[in-house]
Amino acid sequence: MTSSNNSFVAIFSLLLLSTMQCHAQLSSTFYDRTCPNALTTIRTSIRQAISRERRMAASLIRLHFHDCFVQGCDASLLLDETPTIVSEKTALPNLGSVRGFGIIEDAKREVEKTCPGIVSCADILAVAARDASTLVGGPSWTVKLGRRDSTTASHTLAETDLPGPFDPLSRLISGFANKGLSTRDMVALSGSHSIGQAQCFLFRDRIYSNGTDIDAGFASTRRRQCPQEDQNGNLAPLDLVTPNQLDNNYFKNLRQRKGLLQSDQVLMSGGSTDDIVLEYSNSPRAFASDFAAAMIKMGDISPLTGQNGIIRTVCGAIN
């Protein structure tokens, strides 16, 4: 009798554990019962924002990326500075360049009206990035949901874990590998630079270098809006040809030595990623497919699930 009871307890424990693990997995149907209109509500908000300013699509994709690379996809980036929180917003890779916080707050506010306390800011970020992609001609994908929001931020990790515009190829590859992303994922995700803009001080050295890795005419064009001194905040499109369309033109630019940032051009500089750049430049379908797959993988980085984390009422503050 005792051994049979022990067996029953063991089987029950295994079932319970497997159920808990199941609940800890992200799922595309996570809100189907608790907030069935969540995705439609978010999409409406994002569509309005991008119709007002097309560049916002790039900013929202970047917001999700900069969140996931620090502590995982937990909306820690959205937290404002408080006496107990040193915000990630003030870290060097984010300061004065990461934007779109108000758009996420708007979407959250709309979702809260119908489903208070149900949908996390981390999930809204993930959905917003997908919607932003589709609204500027990029691929769509099925977003996995069920992330919860952190109660902490890490200014320190934001300073160290985010890739930089001057990083060599080896550092880019290792930085993404540390987050469970392959070299191919890294190149595909870099294709998000098919949209958006960069500030002058981030590409000044490159356009005045007279280097062999930059097209002379391209450098000359870019110098017009980026003098050797001052005007640090002047913006230039990362892709001159189709700056508001998420497409594979970014990779065609790299083949012509017209990558705006050093970290862009380094993907096509005689190294291990040249073949991937060539493949994507020749095949819009391959790029779109790999970009979508890499975004799903990125959204899987260390999410808080189950009983971990909270559902923030306002994305910028802990309840």
Coordinates of C-alpha atoms in Angstrom, one line a residue:
M1 CA 0.0 0.0 0.0
T2 CA 2.8 2.4 1.0
S3 CA 4.7 1.8 -2.2
S4 CA 1.6 2.3 -4.3
N5 CA 0.9 5.6 -2.5
N6 CA 4.5 6.7 -3.1
S7 CA 4.1 5.9 -6.8
F8 CA 0.9 7.9 -6.9
V9 CA 2.6 10.9 -5.2
A10 CA 5.5 10.6 -7.6
I11 CA 3.3 10.5 -10.7
F12 CA 1.1 13.4 -9.3
S13 CA 4.3 15.5 -8.6
L14 CA 5.5 14.9 -12.2
L15 CA 2.2 15.9 -13.6
L16 CA 2.1 19.0 -11.5
L17 CA 5.7 19.9 -12.5
S18 CA 4.9 19.4 -16.1
T19 CA 1.8 21.6 -15.8
M20 CA 3.8 24.4 -14.1
Q21 CA 6.4 24.2 -16.9
C22 CA 3.7 24.3 -19.5
H23 CA 2.3 27.5 -17.9
A24 CA 5.8 29.0 -17.8
Q25 CA 6.0 28.6 -21.6
L26 CA 5.1 31.6 -23.8
S27 CA 2.1 30.9 -26.0
S28 CA 0.5 32.7 -28.9
T29 CA -3.0 32.0 -27.3
F30 CA -2.1 33.3 -23.8
Y31 CA -4.7 36.1 -23.8
D32 CA -7.4 34.3 -25.9
R33 CA -9.7 34.0 -22.9
T34 CA -8.5 36.7 -20.5
C35 CA -8.2 39.5 -23.0
P36 CA -9.3 38.4 -26.5
N37 CA -9.1 41.9 -28.0
A38 CA -5.6 42.7 -26.7
L39 CA -3.7 42.2 -30.0
T40 CA -6.3 44.2 -32.0
T41 CA -6.2 47.0 -29.5
I42 CA -2.4 47.2 -29.6
R43 CA -2.3 47.1 -33.4
T44 CA -4.8 50.0 -33.6
S45 CA -2.5 52.1 -31.3
I46 CA 0.6 51.2 -33.2
R47 CA -1.0 51.9 -36.6
Q48 CA -2.0 55.4 -35.5
A49 CA 1.5 56.1 -34.2
I50 CA 3.2 55.0 -37.4
S51 CA 0.7 56.8 -39.6
R52 CA 1.7 60.0 -37.7
E53 CA 5.4 59.3 -38.0
R54 CA 6.7 56.5 -40.1
R55 CA 10.1 56.5 -38.4
M56 CA 8.4 55.3 -35.2
A57 CA 8.4 51.8 -36.7
A58 CA 12.1 51.6 -36.4
S59 CA 12.0 53.1 -32.9
L60 CA 9.5 50.5 -31.7
I61 CA 11.5 47.5 -33.1
R62 CA 14.6 49.0 -31.4
L63 CA 12.8 49.4 -28.2
H64 CA 11.9 45.7 -28.0
F65 CA 15.5 44.8 -28.9
H66 CA 17.1 47.1 -26.3
D67 CA 14.7 45.7 -23.7
C68 CA 15.3 42.0 -24.5
F69 CA 19.1 42.4 -24.4
V70 CA 19.1 43.6 -20.8
Q71 CA 17.7 41.2 -18.2
G72 CA 15.6 39.5 -20.9
C73 CA 12.3 40.7 -22.4
D74 CA 10.8 42.1 -19.2
A75 CA 10.0 45.8 -20.0
S76 CA 12.8 46.8 -17.7
L77 CA 13.8 49.5 -20.2
L78 CA 10.5 51.3 -19.7
L79 CA 11.0 52.0 -16.0
D80 CA 11.6 55.6 -15.1
E81 CA 14.2 56.8 -12.7
T82 CA 13.2 56.7 -9.0
P83 CA 15.0 56.8 -5.7
T84 CA 15.3 53.0 -5.9
I85 CA 15.6 52.4 -9.6
V86 CA 18.5 53.6 -11.8
S87 CA 16.8 53.6 -15.2
E88 CA 18.1 51.9 -18.3
K89 CA 16.9 55.0 -20.3
T90 CA 19.9 57.0 -19.1
A91 CA 22.5 54.3 -20.1
L92 CA 24.7 55.5 -22.9
P93 CA 23.3 53.2 -25.7
N94 CA 19.8 54.5 -24.9
L95 CA 20.3 58.1 -23.8
G96 CA 18.8 60.6 -26.3
S97 CA 18.2 57.9 -28.9
V98 CA 15.8 55.3 -27.7
R99 CA 12.2 56.6 -28.2
G100 CA 8.6 55.5 -28.4
F101 CA 8.0 55.1 -24.7
G102 CA 4.8 57.2 -25.0
I103 CA 3.5 55.0 -27.8
I104 CA 3.8 51.9 -25.6
E105 CA 2.1 53.8 -22.7
D106 CA -0.7 54.7 -25.0
A107 CA -1.2 51.1 -26.1
K108 CA -1.1 50.0 -22.5
R109 CA -3.7 52.6 -21.5
E110 CA -6.1 51.4 -24.2
V111 CA -5.6 47.7 -23.2
E112 CA -6.2 48.6 -19.6
K113 CA -9.6 50.0 -20.4
T114 CA -10.9 46.6 -21.5
C115 CA -8.7 44.2 -19.5
P116 CA -7.2 45.9 -16.5
G117 CA -4.2 44.1 -14.9
I118 CA -4.0 41.4 -17.5
V119 CA -1.6 42.3 -20.3
S120 CA 2.1 43.0 -19.5
C121 CA 4.1 45.9 -20.9
A122 CA 6.7 43.3 -22.0
D123 CA 4.1 41.6 -24.2
I124 CA 2.9 45.0 -25.6
L125 CA 6.5 45.7 -26.6
A126 CA 6.8 42.3 -28.4
V127 CA 3.5 42.8 -30.2
A128 CA 4.3 46.4 -31.1
A129 CA 7.6 45.4 -32.7
R130 CA 5.8 42.8 -34.9
D131 CA 3.1 45.3 -35.9
A132 CA 5.7 48.0 -36.6
S133 CA 7.4 45.6 -39.0
T134 CA 4.3 44.7 -41.0
L135 CA 3.1 48.4 -41.2
V136 CA 6.3 49.3 -43.1
G137 CA 6.3 46.4 -45.5
G138 CA 8.3 44.0 -43.3
P139 CA 7.4 40.4 -42.4
S140 CA 4.9 39.3 -39.9
W141 CA 5.2 36.5 -37.3
T142 CA 3.2 34.9 -34.6
V143 CA 4.1 36.6 -31.3
K144 CA 4.4 34.3 -28.3
L145 CA 2.9 35.9 -25.2
G146 CA 2.8 35.4 -21.4
R147 CA 5.8 37.6 -20.4
R148 CA 5.5 39.4 -17.1
D149 CA 7.1 42.8 -16.2
S150 CA 10.2 43.2 -14.0
T151 CA 10.3 45.2 -10.8
T152 CA 13.9 46.1 -11.5
A153 CA 16.1 47.7 -14.2
S154 CA 19.8 47.4 -14.9
H155 CA 21.6 50.5 -16.0
T156 CA 24.9 48.6 -15.7
L157 CA 23.8 45.8 -18.0
A158 CA 22.4 48.3 -20.5
E159 CA 25.9 49.8 -20.6
T160 CA 27.6 46.5 -21.3
D161 CA 25.2 44.1 -23.1
L162 CA 23.9 46.2 -25.9
P163 CA 25.8 46.1 -29.2
G164 CA 27.4 49.4 -30.2
P165 CA 27.8 51.2 -33.6
F166 CA 31.6 50.9 -33.5
D167 CA 31.8 47.2 -32.5
P168 CA 34.0 44.9 -34.6
L169 CA 32.4 41.8 -36.1
S170 CA 33.8 39.4 -33.4
R171 CA 32.2 41.5 -30.6
L172 CA 28.8 41.6 -32.4
I173 CA 28.9 37.8 -32.9
S174 CA 29.8 37.1 -29.3
G175 CA 27.3 39.6 -27.9
F176 CA 24.5 38.0 -29.8
A177 CA 25.7 34.5 -28.9
N178 CA 25.6 35.4 -25.2
K179 CA 21.9 35.9 -25.7
G180 CA 21.4 32.6 -27.5
L181 CA 21.3 34.1 -30.9
S182 CA 23.3 32.8 -33.8
T183 CA 25.5 34.7 -36.2
R184 CA 22.7 34.3 -38.8
D185 CA 20.2 35.7 -36.4
M186 CA 22.5 38.7 -35.8
V187 CA 22.8 39.5 -39.5
A188 CA 19.1 39.1 -40.0
L189 CA 18.3 41.4 -37.0
S190 CA 20.8 44.0 -38.3
G191 CA 18.4 44.2 -41.3
S192 CA 16.1 46.3 -39.1
H193 CA 18.6 49.1 -40.1
S194 CA 16.7 49.1 -43.4
I195 CA 14.5 51.6 -41.6
G196 CA 15.3 54.4 -39.0
Q197 CA 17.9 57.1 -38.7
A198 CA 21.2 57.6 -36.9
Q199 CA 22.7 60.6 -35.3
C200 CA 25.7 62.3 -36.9
F201 CA 28.2 61.6 -34.1
L202 CA 27.6 57.9 -34.6
F203 CA 28.9 57.8 -38.2
R204 CA 31.1 60.9 -38.4
D205 CA 34.4 59.1 -38.1
R206 CA 33.4 56.7 -40.9
I207 CA 32.4 59.3 -43.4
Y208 CA 35.5 61.3 -42.9
S209 CA 37.9 58.4 -42.7
N210 CA 38.6 58.1 -46.5
G211 CA 38.6 54.3 -45.7
T212 CA 38.5 51.6 -48.4
D213 CA 35.4 50.2 -46.8
I214 CA 33.1 53.2 -47.7
D215 CA 31.9 54.4 -51.1
A216 CA 33.4 57.9 -51.8
G217 CA 30.2 59.3 -53.2
F218 CA 28.1 58.0 -50.4
A219 CA 30.6 59.5 -47.8
S220 CA 30.4 62.8 -49.6
T221 CA 26.6 62.9 -49.6
R222 CA 26.5 62.1 -45.9
R223 CA 29.0 64.9 -45.0
R224 CA 26.5 67.5 -46.2
Q225 CA 24.4 67.0 -43.1
C226 CA 27.2 65.9 -40.8
P227 CA 30.0 68.5 -40.5
Q228 CA 33.3 67.5 -38.9
E229 CA 32.4 69.5 -35.8
D230 CA 29.1 70.3 -34.1
Q231 CA 25.6 69.2 -35.3
N232 CA 26.0 65.9 -33.4
G233 CA 22.3 65.2 -33.4
N234 CA 21.7 65.7 -37.1
L235 CA 19.9 62.6 -38.5
A236 CA 20.6 60.6 -41.6
P237 CA 18.6 57.6 -42.8
L238 CA 20.3 54.2 -42.3
D239 CA 19.2 53.3 -45.8
L240 CA 19.1 56.1 -48.3
V241 CA 17.2 54.2 -51.0
T242 CA 14.1 53.0 -49.1
P243 CA 14.4 54.6 -45.7
N244 CA 10.8 53.9 -44.7
Q245 CA 10.5 50.4 -46.0
L246 CA 11.7 47.3 -44.1
D247 CA 13.2 45.4 -46.9
N248 CA 16.5 43.8 -48.0
N249 CA 17.9 47.0 -49.5
Y250 CA 20.1 47.4 -46.4
F251 CA 22.1 44.3 -47.6
K252 CA 22.4 45.7 -51.1
N253 CA 23.9 48.8 -49.6
L254 CA 26.5 46.8 -47.7
R255 CA 27.6 45.2 -51.0
Q256 CA 28.2 48.7 -52.4
R257 CA 30.1 49.8 -49.2
K258 CA 27.2 52.1 -48.3
G259 CA 26.6 51.0 -44.7
L260 CA 26.1 54.1 -42.6
L261 CA 27.4 52.7 -39.3
Q262 CA 30.7 50.9 -38.9
S263 CA 28.8 48.0 -37.2
D264 CA 26.7 47.8 -40.4
Q265 CA 29.5 47.7 -42.9
V266 CA 31.5 45.2 -40.9
L267 CA 29.0 42.6 -41.8
M268 CA 30.3 42.8 -45.4
S269 CA 34.1 43.2 -44.9
G270 CA 35.7 40.0 -45.9
G271 CA 34.6 38.1 -42.8
S272 CA 32.4 35.2 -41.9
T273 CA 29.1 37.0 -42.5
D274 CA 29.7 38.1 -46.1
D275 CA 27.9 35.0 -47.5
I276 CA 24.8 35.8 -45.4
V277 CA 24.7 39.4 -46.6
L278 CA 25.0 38.2 -50.2
E279 CA 22.2 35.7 -49.7
Y280 CA 19.9 38.3 -48.1
S281 CA 20.7 40.9 -50.8
N282 CA 19.7 38.4 -53.5
S283 CA 16.6 37.0 -51.7
P284 CA 14.0 39.2 -50.1
R285 CA 12.2 36.1 -49.1
A286 CA 15.2 34.6 -47.2
F287 CA 15.7 37.8 -45.3
A288 CA 12.1 38.2 -44.4
S289 CA 11.8 34.6 -43.2
D290 CA 15.0 34.8 -41.1
F291 CA 14.2 38.2 -39.7
A292 CA 10.8 36.9 -38.4
A293 CA 12.4 33.8 -37.0
A294 CA 15.2 35.8 -35.3
M295 CA 12.6 38.2 -33.8
I296 CA 10.7 35.3 -32.3
K297 CA 14.0 33.9 -30.8
M298 CA 14.9 37.3 -29.5
G299 CA 11.5 37.6 -27.8
D300 CA 12.3 34.3 -26.0
I301 CA 15.3 35.8 -24.1
S302 CA 14.8 35.1 -20.4
P303 CA 11.1 36.1 -20.0
L304 CA 9.5 36.4 -16.6
T305 CA 6.6 33.9 -16.5
G306 CA 4.2 32.2 -14.1
Q307 CA 4.5 33.8 -10.6
N308 CA 7.7 35.8 -11.5
G309 CA 7.5 39.5 -12.1
I310 CA 4.3 41.6 -12.1
I311 CA 1.8 43.1 -14.5
R312 CA 2.5 46.8 -14.4
T313 CA -0.5 49.2 -14.6
V314 CA 1.7 51.9 -16.0
C315 CA 4.7 50.8 -18.0
G316 CA 7.0 53.5 -16.6
A317 CA 6.5 52.6 -12.9
I318 CA 6.1 49.7 -10.5
N319 CA 2.5 49.4 -9.2

